[in-house]
CSV table of N, CA, C and O in Angstrom, one decimal:
chain,number,residue,atom,x,y,z
A,1,UNK,N,37.9,9.0,-51.4
A,1,UNK,CA,38.7,8.9,-52.5
A,1,UNK,C,40.1,8.3,-52.1
A,1,UNK,O,40.6,8.7,-51.1
A,2,UNK,N,40.5,7.4,-52.9
A,2,UNK,CA,41.8,6.7,-52.5
A,2,UNK,C,42.9,7.0,-53.6
A,2,UNK,O,42.6,7.2,-54.7
A,3,UNK,N,44.1,6.9,-53.1
A,3,UNK,CA,45.3,6.9,-54.0
A,3,UNK,C,45.8,5.5,-54.0
A,3,UNK,O,45.9,4.8,-52.9
A,4,UNK,N,46.3,5.0,-55.1
A,4,UNK,CA,46.8,3.6,-55.2
A,4,UNK,C,48.3,3.6,-55.6
A,4,UNK,O,48.8,4.5,-56.3
A,5,UNK,N,49.0,2.6,-55.1
A,5,UNK,CA,50.4,2.4,-55.4
A,5,UNK,C,50.7,1.0,-55.6
A,5,UNK,O,50.3,0.1,-54.8
A,6,UNK,N,51.2,0.6,-56.8
A,6,UNK,CA,51.5,-0.8,-57.1
A,6,UNK,C,53.0,-0.9,-57.2
A,6,UNK,O,53.7,0.0,-57.7
A,7,UNK,N,53.5,-2.1,-56.7
A,7,UNK,CA,54.9,-2.4,-56.7
A,7,UNK,C,55.2,-3.8,-57.2
A,7,UNK,O,54.3,-4.7,-56.9
A,8,UNK,N,56.3,-4.0,-57.8
A,8,UNK,CA,56.7,-5.4,-58.2
A,8,UNK,C,57.9,-5.8,-57.3
A,8,UNK,O,58.9,-5.1,-57.3
A,9,UNK,N,57.7,-6.9,-56.6
A,9,UNK,CA,58.8,-7.5,-55.8
A,9,UNK,C,59.3,-8.7,-56.5
A,9,UNK,O,58.6,-9.7,-56.6
A,10,UNK,N,60.5,-8.7,-57.0
A,10,UNK,CA,61.1,-9.9,-57.6
A,10,UNK,C,61.5,-10.9,-56.6
A,10,UNK,O,62.1,-10.5,-55.6
A,11,UNK,N,61.2,-12.2,-56.9
A,11,UNK,CA,61.6,-13.2,-55.9
A,11,UNK,C,63.0,-13.8,-56.3
A,11,UNK,O,63.4,-13.7,-57.5
A,12,UNK,N,63.7,-14.3,-55.4
A,12,UNK,CA,65.0,-14.9,-55.6
A,12,UNK,C,64.9,-16.3,-56.3
A,12,UNK,O,65.8,-16.7,-57.0
A,13,UNK,N,63.8,-17.0,-56.0
A,13,UNK,CA,63.6,-18.3,-56.7
A,13,UNK,C,62.2,-18.3,-57.2
A,13,UNK,O,61.3,-17.5,-56.8
A,14,UNK,N,61.9,-19.2,-58.1
A,14,UNK,CA,60.5,-19.4,-58.6
A,14,UNK,C,59.8,-20.2,-57.5
A,14,UNK,O,60.2,-21.3,-57.0
A,15,UNK,N,58.6,-19.6,-57.1
A,15,UNK,CA,57.8,-20.3,-56.0
A,15,UNK,C,57.0,-21.4,-56.7
A,15,UNK,O,56.1,-21.1,-57.6
A,16,UNK,N,57.2,-22.6,-56.4
A,16,UNK,CA,56.4,-23.7,-57.0
A,16,UNK,C,55.8,-24.5,-55.8
A,16,UNK,O,56.6,-24.9,-54.9
A,17,UNK,N,54.5,-24.7,-55.9
A,17,UNK,CA,53.8,-25.5,-54.8
A,17,UNK,C,54.2,-24.9,-53.4
A,17,UNK,O,53.9,-23.8,-53.2
A,18,UNK,N,54.8,-25.7,-52.6
A,18,UNK,CA,55.1,-25.2,-51.2
A,18,UNK,C,56.6,-24.7,-51.1
A,18,UNK,O,57.0,-24.5,-50.0
A,19,UNK,N,57.3,-24.6,-52.2
A,19,UNK,CA,58.7,-24.2,-52.2
A,19,UNK,C,58.7,-22.7,-52.2
A,19,UNK,O,58.4,-22.0,-53.2
A,20,UNK,N,59.2,-22.1,-51.1
A,20,UNK,CA,59.4,-20.6,-51.1
A,20,UNK,C,60.8,-20.4,-50.5
A,20,UNK,O,61.5,-21.4,-50.2
A,21,UNK,N,61.2,-19.2,-50.3
A,21,UNK,CA,62.5,-18.8,-49.9
A,21,UNK,C,62.3,-17.9,-48.7
A,21,UNK,O,61.6,-16.9,-48.8
A,22,UNK,N,63.0,-18.2,-47.6
A,22,UNK,CA,62.8,-17.4,-46.4
A,22,UNK,C,63.2,-15.9,-46.6
A,22,UNK,O,62.6,-15.0,-46.1
A,23,UNK,N,64.2,-15.7,-47.4
A,23,UNK,CA,64.6,-14.4,-47.8
A,23,UNK,C,63.5,-13.6,-48.5
A,23,UNK,O,63.3,-12.5,-48.2
A,24,UNK,N,62.9,-14.3,-49.4
A,24,UNK,CA,61.8,-13.7,-50.2
A,24,UNK,C,60.6,-13.3,-49.2
A,24,UNK,O,60.0,-12.2,-49.3
A,25,UNK,N,60.3,-14.2,-48.3
A,25,UNK,CA,59.2,-14.0,-47.3
A,25,UNK,C,59.6,-12.8,-46.5
A,25,UNK,O,58.8,-11.9,-46.2
A,26,UNK,N,60.8,-12.7,-46.0
A,26,UNK,CA,61.3,-11.6,-45.2
A,26,UNK,C,61.2,-10.3,-46.0
A,26,UNK,O,60.8,-9.2,-45.4
A,27,UNK,N,61.6,-10.3,-47.2
A,27,UNK,CA,61.5,-9.1,-48.1
A,27,UNK,C,60.1,-8.6,-48.3
A,27,UNK,O,59.8,-7.4,-48.3
A,28,UNK,N,59.2,-9.6,-48.5
A,28,UNK,CA,57.8,-9.3,-48.6
A,28,UNK,C,57.2,-8.7,-47.4
A,28,UNK,O,56.5,-7.6,-47.4
A,29,UNK,N,57.5,-9.3,-46.2
A,29,UNK,CA,57.1,-8.7,-44.9
A,29,UNK,C,57.6,-7.3,-44.7
A,29,UNK,O,56.9,-6.4,-44.2
A,30,UNK,N,58.9,-7.1,-45.0
A,30,UNK,CA,59.5,-5.8,-44.9
A,30,UNK,C,58.8,-4.8,-45.7
A,30,UNK,O,58.5,-3.6,-45.2
A,31,UNK,N,58.5,-5.1,-47.0
A,31,UNK,CA,57.8,-4.1,-47.8
A,31,UNK,C,56.4,-3.8,-47.3
A,31,UNK,O,56.0,-2.6,-47.2
A,32,UNK,N,55.7,-4.8,-46.9
A,32,UNK,CA,54.3,-4.6,-46.4
A,32,UNK,C,54.4,-3.8,-45.1
A,32,UNK,O,53.6,-2.8,-45.0
A,33,UNK,N,55.2,-4.1,-44.2
A,33,UNK,CA,55.3,-3.3,-43.0
A,33,UNK,C,55.8,-1.9,-43.2
A,33,UNK,O,55.3,-0.9,-42.6
A,34,UNK,N,56.7,-1.7,-44.1
A,34,UNK,CA,57.2,-0.3,-44.5
A,34,UNK,C,56.0,0.5,-45.0
A,34,UNK,O,55.8,1.6,-44.6
A,35,UNK,N,55.3,-0.1,-46.0
A,35,UNK,CA,54.2,0.7,-46.6
A,35,UNK,C,53.1,1.0,-45.6
A,35,UNK,O,52.5,2.1,-45.6
A,36,UNK,N,52.8,0.0,-44.7
A,36,UNK,CA,51.7,0.3,-43.7
A,36,UNK,C,52.1,1.4,-42.7
A,36,UNK,O,51.3,2.2,-42.3
A,37,UNK,N,53.4,1.4,-42.4
A,37,UNK,CA,53.9,2.5,-41.5
A,37,UNK,C,53.8,3.9,-42.2
A,37,UNK,O,53.7,4.9,-41.6
A,38,UNK,N,53.8,3.9,-43.6
A,38,UNK,CA,53.6,5.1,-44.4
A,38,UNK,C,52.1,5.5,-44.6
A,38,UNK,O,51.8,6.4,-45.3
A,39,UNK,N,51.2,4.6,-44.0
A,39,UNK,CA,49.8,4.9,-44.2
A,39,UNK,C,49.1,4.1,-45.3
A,39,UNK,O,47.9,4.3,-45.5
A,40,UNK,N,49.8,3.3,-46.0
A,40,UNK,CA,49.3,2.5,-47.1
A,40,UNK,C,48.6,1.2,-46.5
A,40,UNK,O,49.1,0.7,-45.6
A,41,UNK,N,47.5,0.8,-47.2
A,41,UNK,CA,46.8,-0.4,-46.8
A,41,UNK,C,47.0,-1.4,-48.0
A,41,UNK,O,46.8,-1.0,-49.1
A,42,UNK,N,47.3,-2.7,-47.6
A,42,UNK,CA,47.4,-3.7,-48.7
A,42,UNK,C,46.1,-4.0,-49.2
A,42,UNK,O,45.1,-4.2,-48.5
A,43,UNK,N,45.9,-3.9,-50.6
A,43,UNK,CA,44.7,-4.1,-51.2
A,43,UNK,C,44.6,-5.5,-51.9
A,43,UNK,O,43.7,-6.3,-51.7
A,44,UNK,N,45.7,-5.8,-52.7
A,44,UNK,CA,45.7,-7.1,-53.4
A,44,UNK,C,47.1,-7.4,-53.7
A,44,UNK,O,48.0,-6.5,-53.7
A,45,UNK,N,47.4,-8.6,-54.1
A,45,UNK,CA,48.7,-9.1,-54.5
A,45,UNK,C,48.4,-10.2,-55.6
A,45,UNK,O,47.4,-10.8,-55.6
A,46,UNK,N,49.4,-10.4,-56.4
A,46,UNK,CA,49.3,-11.4,-57.4
A,46,UNK,C,50.7,-12.0,-57.7
A,46,UNK,O,51.6,-11.2,-57.9
A,47,UNK,N,50.8,-13.3,-57.6
A,47,UNK,CA,52.1,-13.9,-57.9
A,47,UNK,C,52.2,-14.1,-59.4
A,47,UNK,O,51.3,-14.6,-60.1
A,48,UNK,N,53.3,-13.6,-60.0
A,48,UNK,CA,53.5,-13.6,-61.4
A,48,UNK,C,54.6,-14.6,-61.7
A,48,UNK,O,55.8,-14.3,-61.7
A,49,UNK,N,54.2,-15.9,-61.9
A,49,UNK,CA,55.2,-16.9,-62.2
A,49,UNK,C,55.8,-16.7,-63.5
A,49,UNK,O,55.1,-16.4,-64.5
A,50,UNK,N,57.1,-16.9,-63.6
A,50,UNK,CA,57.8,-16.9,-64.9
A,50,UNK,C,57.5,-18.2,-65.6
A,50,UNK,O,57.8,-19.3,-65.1
A,51,UNK,N,56.9,-18.1,-66.8
A,51,UNK,CA,56.5,-19.3,-67.5
A,51,UNK,C,57.6,-20.1,-68.2
A,51,UNK,O,57.4,-21.2,-68.6
A,52,UNK,N,58.8,-19.5,-68.2
A,52,UNK,CA,59.9,-20.2,-68.8
A,52,UNK,C,60.6,-20.9,-67.7
A,52,UNK,O,61.1,-20.4,-66.8
A,53,UNK,N,60.7,-22.3,-67.8
A,53,UNK,CA,61.2,-23.1,-66.8
A,53,UNK,C,62.7,-22.8,-66.5
A,53,UNK,O,63.2,-23.1,-65.5
A,54,UNK,N,63.4,-22.3,-67.5
A,54,UNK,CA,64.9,-22.1,-67.4
A,54,UNK,C,65.1,-20.9,-66.4
A,54,UNK,O,66.2,-20.8,-65.8
A,55,UNK,N,64.2,-20.0,-66.3
A,55,UNK,CA,64.4,-18.9,-65.4
A,55,UNK,C,64.0,-19.3,-63.9
A,55,UNK,O,63.0,-19.9,-63.7
A,56,UNK,N,64.8,-18.8,-63.0
A,56,UNK,CA,64.5,-19.1,-61.6
A,56,UNK,C,63.8,-18.0,-60.9
A,56,UNK,O,63.4,-18.2,-59.7
A,57,UNK,N,63.6,-16.9,-61.4
A,57,UNK,CA,63.0,-15.7,-60.8
A,57,UNK,C,61.6,-15.5,-61.2
A,57,UNK,O,61.2,-15.8,-62.3
A,58,UNK,N,60.8,-15.0,-60.3
A,58,UNK,CA,59.4,-14.6,-60.6
A,58,UNK,C,59.2,-13.3,-59.9
A,58,UNK,O,60.1,-12.7,-59.4
A,59,UNK,N,57.9,-12.9,-59.7
A,59,UNK,CA,57.7,-11.6,-59.1
A,59,UNK,C,56.3,-11.6,-58.4
A,59,UNK,O,55.4,-12.5,-58.7
A,60,UNK,N,56.1,-10.7,-57.5
A,60,UNK,CA,54.8,-10.5,-56.9
A,60,UNK,C,54.4,-9.1,-57.1
A,60,UNK,O,55.1,-8.1,-56.9
A,61,UNK,N,53.2,-8.9,-57.7
A,61,UNK,CA,52.6,-7.5,-57.9
A,61,UNK,C,51.8,-7.2,-56.7
A,61,UNK,O,50.9,-8.0,-56.4
A,62,UNK,N,52.1,-6.1,-56.0
A,62,UNK,CA,51.4,-5.8,-54.8
A,62,UNK,C,50.8,-4.4,-54.9
A,62,UNK,O,51.5,-3.5,-55.4
A,63,UNK,N,49.6,-4.3,-54.5
A,63,UNK,CA,48.9,-3.0,-54.6
A,63,UNK,C,48.4,-2.5,-53.3
A,63,UNK,O,47.8,-3.3,-52.5
A,64,UNK,N,48.7,-1.2,-53.0
A,64,UNK,CA,48.4,-0.6,-51.7
A,64,UNK,C,47.5,0.6,-52.0
A,64,UNK,O,47.4,1.1,-53.1
A,65,UNK,N,46.7,1.0,-51.0
A,65,UNK,CA,45.9,2.2,-51.2
A,65,UNK,C,45.9,3.0,-49.8
A,65,UNK,O,46.2,2.5,-48.8
A,66,UNK,N,45.7,4.3,-50.0
A,66,UNK,CA,45.4,5.2,-48.8
A,66,UNK,C,44.5,6.3,-49.2
A,66,UNK,O,44.4,6.7,-50.4
A,67,UNK,N,43.9,6.9,-48.2
A,67,UNK,CA,43.0,8.0,-48.5
A,67,UNK,C,43.8,9.2,-48.9
A,67,UNK,O,44.8,9.5,-48.4
A,68,UNK,N,43.2,10.0,-49.8
A,68,UNK,CA,43.9,11.2,-50.3
A,68,UNK,C,43.6,12.3,-49.2
A,68,UNK,O,42.7,12.3,-48.6
């Protein structure tokens, strides 16, 4: 039996094609490493692009799991 935890990580810029932000990548790595140290395993992630071109931010939905 597993317990699940989902988190939303907001990006500083909208990721388009190969354009990312080193700060966003570092924050993502930090979150994943922190959760794995707590015993969580990365299950899935989904990039949630903001459909409105005027907005510069988007988000990543990340789901972790660990045994109960």
